[in-house]
Amino acid sequence: MDRIYITTPLYYVNAEPHLGSAYTMIITDTLARYYKANGWEAFYLTGTDEHGDKIAQAAAQAGVDPKPFTDQMSATFQAAWDSCGFSYDHFIRTTDAYHVRYVQELLTKVYKAGDIYFDRYGGLYCFGCERFYTEKELVDGKCPDHRTVPELIEEENYFFRMSKYQDRLLRHLEEHPDFIRPEGFKNEVVAMLRERIGDLCISRPKSRLTWGIEIPFDQRYVTYVWFDALINYVSALKHRGEEFFEKFWPQAEHFIGKDILKPHGIFWPTMLMAAGLPLYKHLNVHGFWTSEGQKMSKSLGNTVSPLEMKERIGMDAFRYFVLRESVFGQDADFREDALVARYNADLANNLGNLVSRVLAMQNRYFSGAVQPLSGDWRKEDQALKDKFAQAETELHRHMVELQFHRALESVWAAIDHANRYIVQTAPFTLFKDPAQRTRVGEVLHHLLEAIRQISRLLAPFMPDTAKELRRLLELKEGDGDYRALWGECFSPGHKIDGPTVLFPRIELPSEA
Ligand code: ME8
């Protein structure tokens, strides 16, 4: 059986869910639904990243102990994702006991194998990033992300012999050119690997930070948050048993934003090598969203909240917009005018009108009862069916390439075609001639088929809309009709529901 293991980053619990995290969720949820619908065995993992300085500081600011703070924030994330309808199979928290145990087990194993050593180290430390920087990485002496001057810290710590695996990782990337994709990000990692990567400091003294997983062989230390968090991808599978791990791990598809390329592209595979585990299959890297051309930030007040978008235009319309408007791997801009334009043109007009017109005619002309198809198909009937078959073939190809915008384009080309088919066949004119009633019934039957196909094709992208279309067509869940051939789903007399407005137009103030 085909299998896929889909993961998201674990979200830091120091901020509310925003467009950046929602985007990774929308992509991965779409893929998980797509593969499950196609009969694959899929496991879809998300969760929260809860240890480290950043979280300890956020808890302190909130005046709460880290544990209750993370409990509450993690629950906020989970509730937000549930309200968005994301279909994850497991939600992991890095404070979960099984995860903590596994991290300690792995640390012990790597330590015993000699790949973790104790050393004195002085370096420039950025508290925001929770890591040491080399002079070369700084911009004007400041952390490039936080624009703050890192502090000089000297202390004794444990180090992971990351450099030992540098050449092996470079070879792996050469032998598996799509290990990290799109290619530009692979090239970035290859460039990093052509320089000295050094070893990785993986502990923090408790004198400085206590909120972390204790180093199992030295109680004076906790584990560096990245060394802890990355391991979730394995601990979540192991939690379900060794067999489960063996089954899914070789099919691991990680999805991340480009800012966390280094930990996933370098720390993680070298950690896996040291632990004697196989590497993940692919690291899939997406770009960053800006809002009206600017970096999203709370102080600018331009963050996009998935829950607010759901409230305003509905989750499916929000999903449609971010998937249709962005190219996987590239940066994208969230613009209000683009959102309204796409919503009105693609959803309210193309899709919404098609559905309401067809259902309205079916009800007006035949009281909702589906009419039989004769064996005698006209050229335009065949062309309509072919267009949907073409959309499906293209969609499969684009999904494998993670080209979500293209996949949606293909579906919309078929939707456009269905609208043109109405103009071409003009059932509203034909109906005036009683001798043409049988043909009108056939035309509408083909159009109902088109809507059924739209519901199938859109299900991974717009699950609620797909469900609503099936409800309007009076198709029950698990009816066995999902894969039925064109023309073989609706038996004559099958009654469909009345027309409805799927996507009410958004009127701009100037239009009102
Ligand atoms: O990095 N556009 O968590 P996080 C697109 N805990 N993606 C964005 C974005 C934006 N404007 N802003 C953030 C972490 N992201 C770690 C991960 S995994 C073991 C540990 C993305 O909550 C960002 O790239 O800061 C990352 O993929 C995700 O949101 C979570 O970021």
Coordinates of C-alpha atoms and ligand atoms in Angstrom, one line a residue:
M1 CA 0.0 0.0 0.0
D2 CA 1.2 3.5 -0.8
R3 CA 2.0 5.5 2.3
I4 CA 2.9 9.0 3.3
Y5 CA 3.9 10.7 6.5
I6 CA 3.2 14.4 6.5
T7 CA 4.6 16.8 9.2
T8 CA 4.4 20.5 10.0
P9 CA 6.8 22.4 12.2
L10 CA 5.9 22.4 15.9
Y11 CA 4.6 25.9 16.6
Y12 CA 6.1 28.0 19.3
V13 CA 3.5 28.7 22.0
N14 CA 4.7 32.2 22.5
A15 CA 2.3 33.7 19.9
E16 CA -1.2 33.1 18.5
P17 CA -1.7 31.1 15.3
H18 CA -1.2 33.4 12.3
L19 CA -1.1 33.3 8.5
G20 CA 2.5 31.8 8.5
S21 CA 1.5 28.8 10.6
A22 CA -1.9 28.5 9.0
Y23 CA -0.3 28.4 5.6
T24 CA 1.8 25.3 6.5
M25 CA -1.4 23.8 8.0
I26 CA -3.5 24.5 4.9
I27 CA -0.8 22.9 2.6
T28 CA -0.3 19.9 4.7
D29 CA -4.0 19.4 5.4
T30 CA -4.7 19.6 1.6
L31 CA -2.1 17.0 0.9
A32 CA -3.2 14.7 3.7
R33 CA -6.8 14.8 2.5
Y34 CA -5.7 14.3 -1.1
Y35 CA -3.6 11.2 -0.4
K36 CA -6.2 9.7 1.9
A37 CA -8.9 10.3 -0.7
N38 CA -6.7 8.5 -3.2
G39 CA -6.5 5.4 -1.0
W40 CA -3.1 6.0 0.6
E41 CA -2.3 5.3 4.2
A42 CA -1.4 8.7 5.5
F43 CA -0.3 9.9 8.9
Y44 CA -0.4 13.7 9.4
L45 CA 1.4 15.2 12.4
T46 CA 1.4 18.6 13.9
G47 CA 1.9 20.1 17.4
T48 CA 3.6 22.6 19.7
D49 CA 7.2 23.4 20.6
E50 CA 7.2 24.3 24.2
H51 CA 10.6 24.4 25.8
G52 CA 13.4 26.9 25.8
D53 CA 14.3 30.5 26.7
K54 CA 11.7 32.0 24.4
I55 CA 8.8 30.2 26.0
A56 CA 10.2 30.6 29.6
Q57 CA 10.3 34.3 28.9
A58 CA 6.8 34.5 27.5
A59 CA 5.5 32.6 30.5
A60 CA 7.4 35.0 32.9
Q61 CA 5.9 38.0 31.1
A62 CA 2.4 36.5 31.5
G63 CA 3.2 36.0 35.2
V64 CA 2.5 32.2 34.9
D65 CA 4.7 29.2 35.5
P66 CA 5.9 27.6 32.2
K67 CA 3.9 24.4 32.6
P68 CA 0.4 26.0 33.0
F69 CA 1.4 28.6 30.4
T70 CA 2.3 26.0 27.8
D71 CA -0.8 23.9 28.7
Q72 CA -3.0 26.9 28.0
M73 CA -1.2 28.1 24.8
S74 CA -1.0 24.6 23.3
A75 CA -4.7 24.2 23.9
T76 CA -5.3 27.5 22.1
F77 CA -3.4 26.2 19.1
Q78 CA -5.2 22.9 19.1
A79 CA -8.5 24.6 19.4
A80 CA -7.7 27.0 16.6
W81 CA -6.6 24.2 14.3
D82 CA -9.8 22.2 15.2
S83 CA -11.9 25.2 14.5
C84 CA -10.2 25.6 11.1
G85 CA -11.1 21.9 10.5
F86 CA -7.5 20.6 9.9
S87 CA -7.4 16.9 9.7
Y88 CA -4.2 16.0 11.6
D89 CA -4.0 12.5 13.0
H90 CA -1.9 13.4 16.0
F91 CA -1.0 16.5 17.9
I92 CA 2.3 16.3 19.7
R93 CA 3.5 18.5 22.5
T94 CA 7.2 18.5 23.3
T95 CA 6.2 18.4 26.9
D96 CA 4.5 15.0 26.4
A97 CA 6.0 12.4 28.6
Y98 CA 6.7 9.9 25.7
H99 CA 8.5 12.6 23.8
V100 CA 10.7 13.6 26.8
R101 CA 11.5 10.0 27.4
Y102 CA 12.5 9.4 23.8
V103 CA 14.6 12.5 23.6
Q104 CA 16.5 11.3 26.6
E105 CA 16.9 7.8 25.2
L106 CA 18.3 9.2 22.0
L107 CA 20.7 11.6 23.8
T108 CA 22.0 8.7 25.8
K109 CA 22.5 6.6 22.7
V110 CA 24.4 9.3 20.9
Y111 CA 26.4 10.2 24.0
K112 CA 27.4 6.5 24.5
A113 CA 28.4 6.3 20.9
G114 CA 30.8 9.2 21.5
D115 CA 29.1 11.8 19.4
I116 CA 28.3 14.1 22.3
Y117 CA 31.2 15.6 24.3
F118 CA 31.6 18.2 27.1
D119 CA 33.6 21.4 26.4
R120 CA 34.1 24.9 27.4
Y121 CA 32.8 27.4 24.9
G122 CA 32.7 31.1 24.5
G123 CA 30.5 32.7 21.9
L124 CA 28.0 35.3 20.8
Y125 CA 24.6 34.2 21.9
C126 CA 21.3 35.5 20.6
F127 CA 18.5 34.9 23.2
G128 CA 15.8 35.5 20.6
C129 CA 17.1 32.7 18.3
E130 CA 18.4 30.7 21.3
R131 CA 21.6 30.0 19.5
F132 CA 25.3 31.0 19.2
Y133 CA 26.3 33.0 16.2
T134 CA 29.6 33.2 14.4
E135 CA 31.0 36.7 13.6
K136 CA 30.4 36.0 9.9
E137 CA 26.7 35.3 10.4
L138 CA 26.1 38.6 12.1
V139 CA 25.0 41.7 10.1
D140 CA 26.7 44.9 11.4
G141 CA 27.5 42.9 14.6
K142 CA 23.8 42.1 15.1
C143 CA 21.6 39.1 14.8
P144 CA 20.1 39.3 11.3
D145 CA 16.6 38.2 12.6
H146 CA 16.3 40.1 15.8
R147 CA 18.6 43.1 15.0
T148 CA 20.0 42.9 18.6
V149 CA 23.6 42.6 19.6
P150 CA 24.3 39.1 20.8
E151 CA 25.7 38.6 24.2
L152 CA 29.2 37.1 24.8
I153 CA 28.6 34.0 26.9
E154 CA 31.2 31.7 28.1
E155 CA 30.2 28.4 29.7
E156 CA 30.7 24.7 29.8
N157 CA 28.3 22.7 27.7
Y158 CA 27.6 19.5 25.8
F159 CA 28.3 19.5 22.1
F160 CA 27.0 17.3 19.3
R161 CA 29.7 16.2 16.7
M162 CA 27.7 17.6 13.8
S163 CA 30.8 18.2 11.7
K164 CA 31.6 14.5 11.7
Y165 CA 28.5 14.0 9.4
Q166 CA 29.0 17.0 7.2
D167 CA 30.6 15.1 4.2
R168 CA 28.1 12.3 4.4
L169 CA 25.2 14.7 4.3
L170 CA 26.7 16.5 1.3
R171 CA 27.0 13.2 -0.5
H172 CA 23.4 12.4 0.3
L173 CA 22.3 15.7 -1.2
E174 CA 24.3 15.0 -4.3
E175 CA 22.9 11.5 -4.6
H176 CA 19.3 12.7 -3.8
P177 CA 18.9 16.0 -5.6
D178 CA 15.3 16.4 -4.5
F179 CA 16.0 15.6 -0.8
I180 CA 15.3 19.3 -0.1
R181 CA 12.9 21.1 -2.5
P182 CA 12.4 23.4 -4.3
E183 CA 15.9 23.3 -5.6
G184 CA 16.9 26.8 -4.5
F185 CA 16.7 25.7 -0.8
K186 CA 18.8 22.6 -1.5
N187 CA 21.4 24.9 -3.1
E188 CA 21.4 27.0 0.1
V189 CA 22.0 23.9 2.3
V190 CA 24.7 22.7 -0.1
A191 CA 26.4 26.1 0.1
M192 CA 26.3 25.9 4.0
L193 CA 27.8 22.4 3.8
R194 CA 30.7 23.5 1.6
E195 CA 31.8 25.7 4.6
R196 CA 32.8 24.4 8.0
I197 CA 29.6 23.7 9.9
G198 CA 31.3 23.0 13.2
D199 CA 29.6 21.2 16.1
L200 CA 26.4 22.0 17.8
C201 CA 26.0 23.2 21.4
I202 CA 23.0 21.1 22.6
S203 CA 22.8 21.9 26.3
R204 CA 21.9 24.9 28.5
P205 CA 23.1 25.1 32.1
K206 CA 20.2 25.1 34.6
S207 CA 21.8 28.1 36.2
R208 CA 20.6 30.0 33.1
L209 CA 17.5 28.0 32.0
T210 CA 15.6 25.3 33.7
W211 CA 12.6 25.0 31.3
G212 CA 13.8 22.1 29.1
I213 CA 14.4 18.4 28.9
E214 CA 17.0 17.4 31.4
I215 CA 20.2 16.0 30.0
P216 CA 20.0 12.3 31.1
F217 CA 23.7 12.0 31.9
D218 CA 24.1 15.4 33.7
Q219 CA 21.4 16.9 35.9
R220 CA 23.0 20.3 35.8
Y221 CA 21.8 20.8 32.2
V222 CA 18.7 20.9 30.0
T223 CA 18.6 20.1 26.3
Y224 CA 18.8 22.8 23.6
V225 CA 15.3 23.4 22.3
W226 CA 16.0 22.5 18.7
F227 CA 17.7 19.2 19.7
D228 CA 14.6 18.4 21.6
A229 CA 11.9 19.6 19.1
L230 CA 13.2 18.1 15.9
I231 CA 13.1 14.6 17.5
N232 CA 9.3 14.9 17.7
Y233 CA 9.0 13.7 14.1
V234 CA 10.4 10.3 15.3
S235 CA 9.0 10.2 18.8
A236 CA 5.4 10.7 17.6
L237 CA 5.7 7.6 15.4
K238 CA 7.6 5.5 18.0
H239 CA 4.8 6.4 20.5
R240 CA 2.5 4.2 18.3
G241 CA 5.0 1.3 18.3
E242 CA 8.0 0.2 16.4
E243 CA 6.0 -1.2 13.6
F244 CA 4.2 2.0 13.0
F245 CA 7.6 3.8 13.0
E246 CA 9.1 1.4 10.5
K247 CA 6.0 1.8 8.3
F248 CA 5.9 5.5 8.1
W249 CA 9.3 6.9 8.8
P250 CA 10.8 6.1 5.3
Q251 CA 7.9 8.1 3.8
A252 CA 8.5 11.2 5.9
E253 CA 7.6 14.5 4.1
H254 CA 8.5 17.5 6.3
F255 CA 6.9 20.8 5.5
I256 CA 8.5 24.0 6.9
G257 CA 9.0 27.7 6.2
K258 CA 12.2 28.9 4.8
D259 CA 13.5 30.5 8.1
I260 CA 14.0 27.1 9.7
L261 CA 15.9 25.6 6.8
K262 CA 19.2 25.1 8.7
P263 CA 17.9 23.2 11.7
H264 CA 15.8 20.9 9.3
G265 CA 18.4 20.7 6.5
I266 CA 21.5 20.3 8.6
F267 CA 20.9 19.7 12.3
W268 CA 18.2 17.1 11.8
P269 CA 19.7 14.8 9.2
T270 CA 23.1 14.8 11.0
M271 CA 21.2 14.0 14.3
L272 CA 19.5 11.1 12.5
M273 CA 22.8 9.8 11.2
A274 CA 24.3 9.9 14.7
A275 CA 21.3 8.1 16.1
G276 CA 21.6 5.4 13.4
L277 CA 18.2 6.2 11.9
P278 CA 17.4 6.5 8.2
L279 CA 16.9 10.0 6.9
Y280 CA 13.5 11.5 6.1
K281 CA 12.4 11.3 2.5
H282 CA 11.9 15.0 1.6
L283 CA 12.2 18.4 3.2
N284 CA 9.6 20.7 1.5
V285 CA 10.3 24.4 2.1
H286 CA 7.7 27.1 1.6
G287 CA 8.2 30.9 1.3
F288 CA 7.1 33.7 3.5
W289 CA 3.9 35.7 3.5
T290 CA 3.9 39.4 3.7
S291 CA 0.8 41.5 4.3
E292 CA 0.2 44.3 1.8
G293 CA 3.9 44.2 0.9
Q294 CA 5.1 44.4 4.5
K295 CA 6.5 42.0 7.0
M296 CA 3.7 40.9 9.3
S297 CA 4.1 42.1 12.8
K298 CA 1.8 42.7 15.8
S299 CA 3.2 46.3 16.2
L300 CA 2.2 47.1 12.6
G301 CA -1.2 45.6 13.3
N302 CA -1.1 43.8 9.9
T303 CA -1.1 40.2 10.9
V304 CA -3.7 37.9 9.3
S305 CA -5.5 35.7 11.7
P306 CA -6.9 32.4 10.3
L307 CA -9.8 32.5 12.7
E308 CA -10.7 36.0 11.7
M309 CA -10.6 35.0 8.0
K310 CA -12.8 32.0 8.7
E311 CA -15.3 34.3 10.4
R312 CA -15.2 36.8 7.6
I313 CA -15.1 34.8 4.3
G314 CA -15.2 31.2 5.5
M315 CA -12.4 28.7 5.9
D316 CA -12.7 27.3 2.4
A317 CA -12.4 30.7 0.7
F318 CA -9.4 31.5 2.8
R319 CA -7.8 28.1 1.9
Y320 CA -8.6 28.7 -1.8
F321 CA -7.0 32.2 -1.7
V322 CA -3.7 31.2 -0.1
L323 CA -3.3 28.1 -2.2
R324 CA -4.3 29.8 -5.5
E325 CA -2.4 33.0 -4.8
S326 CA 1.0 31.6 -3.8
V327 CA 3.6 29.4 -5.6
F328 CA 5.0 26.8 -3.3
G329 CA 8.6 27.7 -2.4
Q330 CA 8.2 31.4 -3.2
D331 CA 7.2 34.3 -1.1
A332 CA 3.7 35.6 -1.4
D333 CA 1.8 38.8 -0.5
F334 CA -1.6 38.9 1.2
R335 CA -3.5 41.7 -0.3
E336 CA -7.1 42.7 0.4
D337 CA -7.9 43.7 -3.2
A338 CA -6.5 40.4 -4.5
L339 CA -8.5 38.5 -2.0
V340 CA -11.8 40.2 -2.9
A341 CA -11.0 40.0 -6.6
R342 CA -10.3 36.2 -6.5
Y343 CA -13.3 35.6 -4.2
N344 CA -15.7 37.4 -6.4
A345 CA -14.4 36.1 -9.7
D346 CA -13.5 32.5 -9.0
L347 CA -15.8 31.6 -6.1
A348 CA -18.9 33.8 -6.3
N349 CA -19.1 34.0 -10.1
N350 CA -17.5 30.9 -11.7
L351 CA -18.2 28.2 -9.2
G352 CA -21.1 29.8 -7.2
N353 CA -23.1 30.7 -10.3
L354 CA -22.6 27.4 -12.0
V355 CA -24.0 25.5 -9.1
S356 CA -26.9 27.8 -8.5
R357 CA -27.9 28.0 -12.2
V358 CA -27.8 24.2 -12.6
L359 CA -29.7 23.5 -9.4
A360 CA -32.2 26.2 -10.2
M361 CA -33.0 24.8 -13.7
Q362 CA -33.1 21.2 -12.4
N363 CA -35.7 22.3 -9.8
R364 CA -37.7 24.5 -12.1
Y365 CA -37.9 22.1 -15.0
F366 CA -38.0 18.8 -13.3
S367 CA -38.8 19.5 -9.7
G368 CA -35.3 18.4 -8.8
A369 CA -35.6 14.9 -10.3
V370 CA -32.6 13.8 -12.4
Q371 CA -33.5 12.8 -15.9
P372 CA -32.0 9.8 -17.8
L373 CA -29.1 10.0 -20.2
S374 CA -29.6 8.4 -23.6
G375 CA -26.6 6.5 -25.0
D376 CA -26.5 9.1 -27.7
W377 CA -23.9 11.7 -26.5
R378 CA -23.4 14.9 -28.4
K379 CA -19.9 16.2 -29.2
E380 CA -20.2 18.9 -26.5
D381 CA -21.3 16.3 -23.9
Q382 CA -18.2 14.3 -24.5
A383 CA -16.0 17.4 -24.5
L384 CA -17.4 18.4 -21.1
K385 CA -16.6 14.9 -19.7
D386 CA -13.1 15.0 -21.3
K387 CA -12.4 18.4 -19.8
F388 CA -13.0 17.0 -16.3
A389 CA -10.9 13.9 -17.0
Q390 CA -8.1 16.3 -18.2
A391 CA -8.4 18.4 -15.0
E392 CA -8.1 15.3 -12.9
T393 CA -4.9 14.1 -14.7
E394 CA -3.4 17.5 -14.5
L395 CA -4.3 17.8 -10.8
H396 CA -2.5 14.6 -9.9
R397 CA 0.6 15.8 -11.7
H398 CA 0.6 19.2 -10.0
M399 CA 0.0 17.7 -6.5
V400 CA 3.1 15.5 -6.9
E401 CA 5.0 18.6 -7.8
L402 CA 3.4 20.6 -4.9
Q403 CA 2.1 23.1 -7.4
F404 CA -1.2 23.8 -5.6
H405 CA -2.0 26.9 -7.6
R406 CA -1.7 25.0 -10.8
A407 CA -3.9 22.1 -9.5
L408 CA -6.6 24.7 -8.7
E409 CA -6.1 26.3 -12.1
S410 CA -6.9 23.0 -13.8
V411 CA -10.1 22.6 -11.8
W412 CA -11.2 26.1 -12.6
A413 CA -10.5 25.5 -16.3
A414 CA -13.0 22.7 -16.1
I415 CA -15.5 24.9 -14.2
D416 CA -15.1 27.6 -16.9
H417 CA -15.8 24.9 -19.4
A418 CA -19.0 23.8 -17.6
N419 CA -20.2 27.4 -17.7
R420 CA -19.5 27.6 -21.4
Y421 CA -21.4 24.3 -21.9
I422 CA -24.5 26.0 -20.5
V423 CA -24.1 28.9 -22.9
Q424 CA -23.5 26.4 -25.8
T425 CA -26.4 24.1 -25.0
A426 CA -28.7 26.8 -23.8
P427 CA -31.1 24.6 -21.8
F428 CA -33.2 27.7 -20.8
T429 CA -34.0 28.3 -24.5
L430 CA -34.5 24.6 -25.3
F431 CA -37.0 24.1 -22.6
K432 CA -39.4 26.4 -24.3
D433 CA -39.8 23.7 -27.0
P434 CA -41.6 20.7 -25.6
A435 CA -40.0 18.4 -28.1
Q436 CA -36.6 19.3 -26.6
R437 CA -37.4 18.4 -23.0
T438 CA -35.5 15.1 -23.1
R439 CA -32.4 16.9 -24.3
V440 CA -32.8 19.5 -21.5
G441 CA -32.9 16.6 -19.0
E442 CA -29.7 15.2 -20.5
V443 CA -27.9 18.5 -20.5
L444 CA -28.7 19.0 -16.8
H445 CA -27.7 15.5 -16.1
H446 CA -24.3 16.2 -17.5
L447 CA -24.0 19.4 -15.6
L448 CA -24.9 17.6 -12.3
E449 CA -22.1 15.2 -13.1
A450 CA -19.8 18.1 -13.6
I451 CA -20.8 19.4 -10.1
R452 CA -20.2 16.0 -8.7
Q453 CA -16.7 15.9 -10.3
I454 CA -16.0 19.4 -8.9
S455 CA -16.9 18.2 -5.4
R456 CA -14.5 15.2 -5.8
L457 CA -11.6 17.3 -7.2
L458 CA -12.0 20.1 -4.7
A459 CA -12.5 18.0 -1.6
P460 CA -8.8 18.2 -0.5
F461 CA -8.7 21.9 -1.1
M462 CA -12.1 23.1 0.0
P463 CA -13.5 20.3 2.2
D464 CA -16.6 22.1 3.4
T465 CA -17.6 23.2 -0.1
A466 CA -17.1 19.7 -1.4
K467 CA -19.4 18.4 1.4
E468 CA -22.0 21.0 0.7
L469 CA -22.0 20.2 -3.0
R470 CA -22.5 16.5 -2.2
R471 CA -25.4 17.5 0.1
L472 CA -27.0 19.6 -2.6
L473 CA -26.7 16.6 -4.9
E474 CA -28.2 14.5 -2.2
L475 CA -25.2 12.1 -2.3
K476 CA -24.7 10.4 1.0
E477 CA -21.3 10.1 2.6
G478 CA -19.8 6.7 1.7
D479 CA -22.4 6.0 -0.9
G480 CA -19.8 4.2 -3.1
D481 CA -20.6 6.8 -5.8
Y482 CA -17.3 8.7 -5.2
R483 CA -15.5 6.8 -7.9
A484 CA -18.6 6.1 -10.0
L485 CA -18.2 6.7 -13.8
W486 CA -19.7 9.8 -15.4
G487 CA -23.4 9.1 -16.1
E488 CA -23.5 6.1 -13.7
C489 CA -24.1 7.9 -10.4
F490 CA -27.5 9.4 -10.6
S491 CA -30.3 7.0 -11.2
P492 CA -33.3 8.5 -12.9
G493 CA -35.7 10.0 -10.4
H494 CA -32.9 10.8 -7.9
K495 CA -33.9 14.1 -6.4
I496 CA -31.4 16.9 -5.7
D497 CA -31.8 19.9 -3.5
G498 CA -32.7 23.4 -4.4
P499 CA -30.3 26.2 -5.4
T500 CA -28.3 28.0 -2.8
V501 CA -25.7 30.8 -2.7
L502 CA -22.4 29.1 -1.9
F503 CA -20.3 32.3 -1.9
P504 CA -22.2 35.6 -1.4
R505 CA -20.4 38.3 -3.3
I506 CA -18.2 40.6 -1.3
E507 CA -19.4 44.2 -2.0
L508 CA -16.6 46.8 -1.7
P509 CA -17.6 50.0 -0.1
S510 CA -17.4 51.9 -3.4
E511 CA -19.7 49.4 -5.1
A512 CA -22.3 49.5 -2.3
Ligands
ME8_1 O1 10.1 28.0 14.0 N1 5.0 33.3 6.2 O2 8.1 27.8 15.2 P1 7.4 29.1 14.8 C1 5.1 31.9 6.1 N2 9.1 26.0 16.8 N3 5.5 31.1 7.1 C2 5.8 31.7 8.3 C3 5.6 33.1 8.5 C4 5.2 33.9 7.4 N4 5.1 35.2 7.5 N5 5.9 33.3 9.8 C5 6.3 32.1 10.4 C6 9.4 27.4 14.9 N6 6.2 31.2 9.5 C7 9.9 26.2 15.6 C8 9.8 25.0 14.7 S1 10.0 22.4 14.2 C9 10.6 21.0 15.0 C10 10.2 23.7 15.3 C11 6.4 29.7 9.6 O3 6.1 29.0 15.5 C12 7.8 29.4 10.0 O4 8.6 29.4 8.9 O5 8.2 30.3 15.0 C13 7.7 28.0 10.6 O6 7.6 27.1 9.5 C14 6.3 28.0 11.2 O7 5.7 29.2 10.8 C15 6.3 28.0 12.7 O8 7.1 29.0 13.2

